[in-house]
Coordinates of C-alpha atoms in Angstrom, one line a residue:
M1 CA 340.2 -6.0 -17.1
K2 CA 342.1 -8.0 -14.5
N3 CA 344.5 -5.1 -14.0
K4 CA 341.5 -2.7 -13.4
I5 CA 340.1 -5.2 -10.8
K6 CA 343.4 -5.5 -9.1
M7 CA 343.8 -1.7 -9.0
T8 CA 340.3 -1.3 -7.6
L9 CA 340.9 -3.9 -4.9
A10 CA 344.2 -2.2 -4.0
F11 CA 342.5 1.2 -3.8
C12 CA 339.8 -0.2 -1.6
L13 CA 342.3 -1.9 0.7
L14 CA 344.3 1.4 0.9
L15 CA 341.1 3.4 1.6
G16 CA 340.2 0.9 4.3
T17 CA 343.6 1.2 5.9
V18 CA 343.4 5.0 5.9
L19 CA 339.9 5.0 7.4
Q20 CA 341.0 2.5 10.0
A21 CA 344.0 4.7 10.9
Q22 CA 341.7 7.7 11.2
T23 CA 339.3 5.9 13.4
K24 CA 342.1 4.7 15.6
S25 CA 343.4 8.3 15.8
A26 CA 340.0 9.6 16.8
K27 CA 339.6 6.9 19.4
S28 CA 343.1 7.7 20.8
K29 CA 342.0 11.2 21.6
D30 CA 339.3 9.9 23.8
L31 CA 341.8 7.7 25.6
V32 CA 344.1 10.5 26.7
M33 CA 342.4 12.9 29.1
P34 CA 343.8 15.9 31.0
R35 CA 345.2 14.9 34.4
M36 CA 347.0 18.2 35.3
R37 CA 346.6 21.9 34.7
V38 CA 349.5 24.0 33.2
I39 CA 350.2 27.7 33.0
V40 CA 352.9 28.4 30.4
D41 CA 355.2 31.3 31.2
N42 CA 357.9 32.1 28.6
D43 CA 359.8 34.9 26.9
F44 CA 358.4 34.0 23.4
G45 CA 360.0 37.1 21.9
G46 CA 363.5 35.8 22.7
D47 CA 365.2 32.4 22.1
P48 CA 362.9 30.4 19.7
D49 CA 363.1 27.3 21.8
G50 CA 360.2 28.7 23.8
L51 CA 358.0 28.5 20.7
F52 CA 358.9 24.8 20.2
Q53 CA 358.0 24.2 23.8
L54 CA 354.6 25.9 23.4
V55 CA 353.7 23.9 20.3
H56 CA 354.6 20.7 22.2
Q57 CA 352.6 21.7 25.2
I58 CA 349.6 22.6 23.1
L59 CA 349.7 19.2 21.4
S60 CA 349.9 17.2 24.7
P61 CA 346.4 16.3 25.7
S62 CA 347.2 15.1 29.2
A63 CA 348.0 18.7 30.3
E64 CA 345.2 21.2 30.2
I65 CA 346.6 24.7 29.4
R66 CA 345.0 27.2 31.7
G67 CA 346.9 30.3 30.4
I68 CA 349.9 31.4 28.3
I69 CA 352.0 34.2 29.6
G70 CA 354.4 36.3 27.5
S71 CA 357.2 37.4 29.8
H72 CA 360.0 40.0 29.6
L73 CA 363.6 39.8 28.6
K74 CA 366.6 41.6 30.1
P75 CA 366.8 45.3 29.1
G76 CA 368.6 45.6 25.8
D77 CA 368.5 41.9 25.0
P78 CA 369.6 41.3 21.4
F79 CA 366.5 39.2 20.6
D80 CA 364.3 42.2 21.5
P81 CA 366.0 45.4 22.7
S82 CA 362.6 47.3 23.0
S83 CA 361.0 48.3 26.3
E84 CA 358.0 46.2 25.7
T85 CA 359.4 42.7 25.6
A86 CA 356.5 41.1 27.5
V87 CA 354.0 42.7 25.2
N88 CA 355.9 41.4 22.2
A89 CA 356.2 38.0 23.7
A90 CA 352.4 37.8 24.1
K91 CA 352.1 38.9 20.4
K92 CA 354.5 36.1 19.4
A93 CA 352.4 33.5 21.2
K94 CA 349.3 34.8 19.5
E95 CA 351.0 34.7 16.1
L96 CA 351.9 31.0 16.7
L97 CA 348.3 30.2 17.7
E98 CA 347.2 31.8 14.5
V99 CA 349.6 29.6 12.5
M100 CA 348.2 26.6 14.2
K101 CA 344.6 27.9 13.7
L102 CA 344.0 27.8 17.4
Q103 CA 343.7 31.5 18.0
N104 CA 340.5 31.2 20.0
S105 CA 341.5 28.1 22.0
F106 CA 343.7 29.6 24.8
S107 CA 344.0 32.7 26.9
V108 CA 347.2 34.7 26.3
Y109 CA 348.3 37.2 29.0
E110 CA 350.9 39.9 29.0
G111 CA 353.5 39.7 31.8
S112 CA 355.3 42.7 33.3
N113 CA 357.8 44.5 31.1
L114 CA 360.0 45.2 34.1
Q115 CA 362.1 43.3 36.6
L116 CA 361.0 43.4 40.3
K117 CA 362.3 46.5 42.1
D118 CA 362.6 44.7 45.4
T119 CA 361.7 41.5 47.1
K120 CA 358.5 42.9 48.7
T121 CA 356.7 44.6 45.9
P122 CA 354.9 42.6 43.1
N123 CA 354.6 43.8 39.5
I124 CA 350.9 43.7 39.0
S125 CA 350.3 42.2 35.5
E126 CA 347.6 40.2 33.8
G127 CA 350.0 37.2 33.8
A128 CA 350.6 37.4 37.5
K129 CA 346.9 37.8 38.2
A130 CA 346.1 34.8 36.0
I131 CA 348.5 32.6 38.1
V132 CA 346.8 33.7 41.4
K133 CA 343.3 33.1 40.0
E134 CA 344.0 29.6 38.7
A135 CA 346.0 28.6 41.8
M136 CA 343.2 29.7 44.2
R137 CA 340.4 27.8 42.4
T138 CA 338.5 25.4 44.7
D139 CA 336.4 23.7 42.0
V140 CA 339.2 21.5 40.6
K141 CA 341.5 18.8 42.1
T142 CA 344.0 18.3 39.3
P143 CA 347.5 19.5 40.2
L144 CA 348.6 22.8 38.8
Y145 CA 352.1 23.4 37.3
V146 CA 353.5 26.8 36.4
V147 CA 356.1 25.9 33.7
C148 CA 358.5 28.7 33.2
G149 CA 361.3 29.0 30.6
A150 CA 362.4 32.5 31.3
G151 CA 362.7 34.8 34.3
L152 CA 360.7 34.4 37.4
T153 CA 359.0 37.8 37.5
E154 CA 355.4 36.6 37.1
I155 CA 355.4 33.7 39.6
A156 CA 357.3 35.9 42.1
S157 CA 354.8 38.7 41.7
A158 CA 351.9 36.2 42.0
Y159 CA 353.4 34.9 45.3
L160 CA 353.8 38.4 46.6
M161 CA 350.2 39.1 45.7
E162 CA 348.9 35.9 47.3
P163 CA 351.4 33.8 49.4
K164 CA 348.8 31.0 49.7
I165 CA 349.6 29.9 46.1
A166 CA 352.7 28.3 47.5
D167 CA 350.6 25.3 48.7
R168 CA 348.6 25.1 45.5
L169 CA 351.1 24.7 42.6
T170 CA 354.4 23.4 41.6
L171 CA 356.9 25.5 39.7
V172 CA 358.9 23.8 36.9
W173 CA 361.7 26.2 36.0
I174 CA 364.4 26.2 33.3
G175 CA 367.2 28.2 34.8
G176 CA 370.0 28.7 37.2
P177 CA 373.7 27.8 37.0
E178 CA 375.2 24.4 37.7
Y179 CA 375.5 23.1 41.3
T180 CA 379.2 22.4 41.8
D181 CA 378.6 19.0 43.4
L182 CA 376.6 17.8 40.4
A183 CA 378.1 19.2 37.3
S184 CA 380.9 21.4 35.8
P185 CA 380.0 24.6 33.9
P186 CA 380.4 24.7 30.1
P187 CA 383.6 26.2 28.4
G188 CA 383.6 29.9 28.5
Y189 CA 380.6 30.1 30.8
T190 CA 379.2 33.2 32.4
P191 CA 378.6 32.8 36.2
L192 CA 375.2 34.5 35.9
E193 CA 372.9 32.0 34.0
Y194 CA 370.7 33.6 31.4
N195 CA 367.2 33.0 32.8
L196 CA 368.1 33.8 36.3
G197 CA 369.8 37.0 35.0
I198 CA 366.5 38.2 33.6
D199 CA 365.3 39.0 37.1
I200 CA 367.6 38.1 40.0
T201 CA 365.3 39.7 42.5
A202 CA 362.4 37.5 41.4
G203 CA 364.8 34.5 41.9
Q204 CA 365.4 35.7 45.4
V205 CA 361.7 35.8 46.1
I206 CA 361.1 32.3 44.9
F207 CA 364.2 30.5 46.2
N208 CA 365.0 32.5 49.4
D209 CA 361.6 33.6 50.7
S210 CA 358.8 31.4 49.3
K211 CA 357.9 27.8 50.1
I212 CA 356.8 27.1 46.5
P213 CA 357.7 23.5 45.4
I214 CA 360.4 23.8 42.7
W215 CA 361.5 21.4 40.0
Q216 CA 364.6 23.1 38.7
V217 CA 366.3 22.3 35.4
P218 CA 369.7 24.1 35.6
R219 CA 372.0 24.9 32.8
N220 CA 373.9 21.6 32.7
A221 CA 370.6 19.7 32.3
Y222 CA 368.9 21.9 29.7
R223 CA 372.0 21.9 27.6
Q224 CA 371.4 18.2 27.0
T225 CA 368.4 19.0 24.8
L226 CA 370.2 19.2 21.5
L227 CA 368.2 19.1 18.3
S228 CA 370.2 18.5 15.1
Y229 CA 369.7 20.6 12.0
S230 CA 369.1 17.4 10.0
E231 CA 366.3 16.4 12.4
L232 CA 364.9 19.9 12.0
L233 CA 364.8 19.4 8.2
L234 CA 363.5 15.9 8.2
K235 CA 361.1 15.8 11.2
V236 CA 360.0 19.4 11.8
K237 CA 360.1 21.4 8.6
P238 CA 357.8 19.0 6.6
A239 CA 355.2 19.0 9.3
G240 CA 352.7 21.5 7.8
K241 CA 352.6 25.2 8.4
T242 CA 353.5 24.8 12.1
G243 CA 356.7 22.9 11.3
E244 CA 357.6 25.4 8.6
Y245 CA 357.0 28.3 11.1
L246 CA 359.2 26.7 13.8
S247 CA 362.0 25.8 11.3
E248 CA 362.1 29.3 9.9
K249 CA 362.8 30.7 13.4
I250 CA 365.9 28.5 13.8
E251 CA 367.1 29.0 10.2
S252 CA 366.6 32.8 10.5
L253 CA 368.7 32.9 13.7
M254 CA 371.4 30.8 12.0
K255 CA 371.6 33.3 9.2
R256 CA 371.5 36.3 11.5
V257 CA 374.4 35.2 13.7
Q258 CA 376.6 34.5 10.6
Q259 CA 376.6 38.2 10.0
F260 CA 378.7 38.5 13.1
D261 CA 381.0 35.7 11.9
L262 CA 379.4 33.4 14.5
H263 CA 378.8 29.8 13.4
I264 CA 376.7 27.8 15.8
G265 CA 377.2 24.4 14.2
E266 CA 374.5 21.9 13.4
T267 CA 372.7 21.6 16.7
Y268 CA 370.4 23.9 18.7
I269 CA 369.5 23.7 22.4
M270 CA 365.8 23.2 22.9
G271 CA 366.2 24.1 26.5
D272 CA 362.6 24.8 27.3
S273 CA 361.2 21.5 26.0
P274 CA 361.8 19.7 29.4
L275 CA 358.8 21.7 30.6
V276 CA 356.7 19.3 28.6
L277 CA 358.8 16.3 29.4
L278 CA 358.4 16.8 33.2
T279 CA 354.6 17.5 33.0
A280 CA 352.7 16.0 30.2
L281 CA 355.0 13.0 29.7
Q282 CA 354.9 11.7 33.3
S283 CA 354.5 8.0 33.9
S284 CA 351.1 6.3 33.6
F285 CA 351.0 4.8 37.1
E286 CA 352.5 6.5 40.2
A287 CA 352.7 9.6 38.0
D288 CA 356.1 11.2 37.9
P289 CA 358.7 12.2 35.3
S290 CA 360.1 8.7 35.9
S291 CA 362.5 8.5 33.0
S292 CA 364.5 11.6 34.0
S293 CA 366.8 11.8 37.1
Y294 CA 366.9 14.4 39.8
V295 CA 368.4 14.9 43.3
L296 CA 366.8 16.5 46.3
K297 CA 368.8 19.5 47.5
P298 CA 368.1 22.2 50.0
S299 CA 367.0 25.3 48.2
P300 CA 370.0 27.6 47.9
L301 CA 370.0 31.3 48.7
I302 CA 370.3 33.5 45.6
N303 CA 372.6 36.4 46.2
A304 CA 372.6 39.8 44.5
Q305 CA 374.9 38.5 41.8
G306 CA 372.6 35.7 40.9
L307 CA 374.9 33.0 42.5
Y308 CA 374.1 30.2 44.9
E309 CA 374.9 30.4 48.6
T310 CA 374.3 27.7 51.2
N311 CA 371.0 27.8 53.0
H312 CA 370.9 25.3 55.8
N313 CA 367.2 26.0 56.4
G314 CA 366.2 25.7 52.8
R315 CA 363.3 23.4 51.8
N316 CA 364.1 20.5 49.6
I317 CA 363.7 21.1 45.9
R318 CA 364.1 18.8 42.9
V319 CA 367.2 19.5 40.8
Y320 CA 367.1 17.6 37.5
N321 CA 370.5 16.4 36.2
Q322 CA 369.6 13.9 33.5
L323 CA 366.7 14.3 31.0
D324 CA 365.0 11.7 28.8
T325 CA 365.6 13.5 25.5
R326 CA 364.6 10.4 23.5
L327 CA 361.1 10.5 24.8
M328 CA 360.9 14.3 24.7
F329 CA 362.0 14.7 21.0
E330 CA 360.3 11.6 19.6
D331 CA 357.0 12.5 21.2
F332 CA 357.4 16.0 19.8
F333 CA 358.1 14.7 16.3
A334 CA 355.2 12.3 16.5
K335 CA 352.7 14.9 17.6
L336 CA 353.8 17.3 14.9
Q337 CA 353.1 14.6 12.3
L338 CA 349.7 13.8 13.8
F339 CA 348.8 17.5 13.9
K340 CA 350.5 18.5 10.6
N341 CA 348.7 21.9 10.2

């Protein structure tokens, strides 16, 4: 009888603890309100790091997502060699939203399937139009960030369609090679960095011609964002269907490259995740990505080969050289656990 009473008391205490935790969780959602708007632009049909970034962005309540754009890859890219890579990227974003049971929560737009043909002519797409529409709103005061983990076709097209957006948003971009005065390139590097190579002409529009504020995360910085396979197994994969979905994308890639006798070790670069770190995870007071370091540099000229040239008249842009990966990953793991769907 005493044992039954003890078990009943223990169960009541446990139930009370669970209910208290649930109440605290519900209250915490009321405590974090949106303080910025974000448009997510990424090649979701390519490197799976973009899907990790999208999940993290969706689960970050301080950033209100005003649109998700699926953008194109380079022609013949091994991730998707088709001629409709932007269409497929949008489909992949919708697939992820279905896994998260959020398929009716966000607007998903297709970007252009093609690179810009010159620096004067935009590619009119639903994605580019969505950027212009959101940037030109007059009924909101929260800052707008376009966070881009791929090529710059959509933001460049939006600028060519409506140059006034330059004063109404900030571009956070993962891409571009190292600056020689800040970092050395990795072993066996290619001079043309991957994301810039997706659309060099669009890079020229944004860096050379526009006045859009840029927060750039070049290759030396985004290569800092290493997620280990053991972290994937312990902190991502057990986190419900969403964690399983994300983990499968990395494990599938690991298996695929082994067919070509390529072994990528036990880490993977989550190079697009700084898009969340630099927006949703800004400091509470005097809001800024205060735990990551940047330098102000004159915007370089992008030449036809996708390399930097000196531009003495370039506006200052932020170039991030050190990222707070602890905050970035631990916040991601915690949000996955809290969501666990």
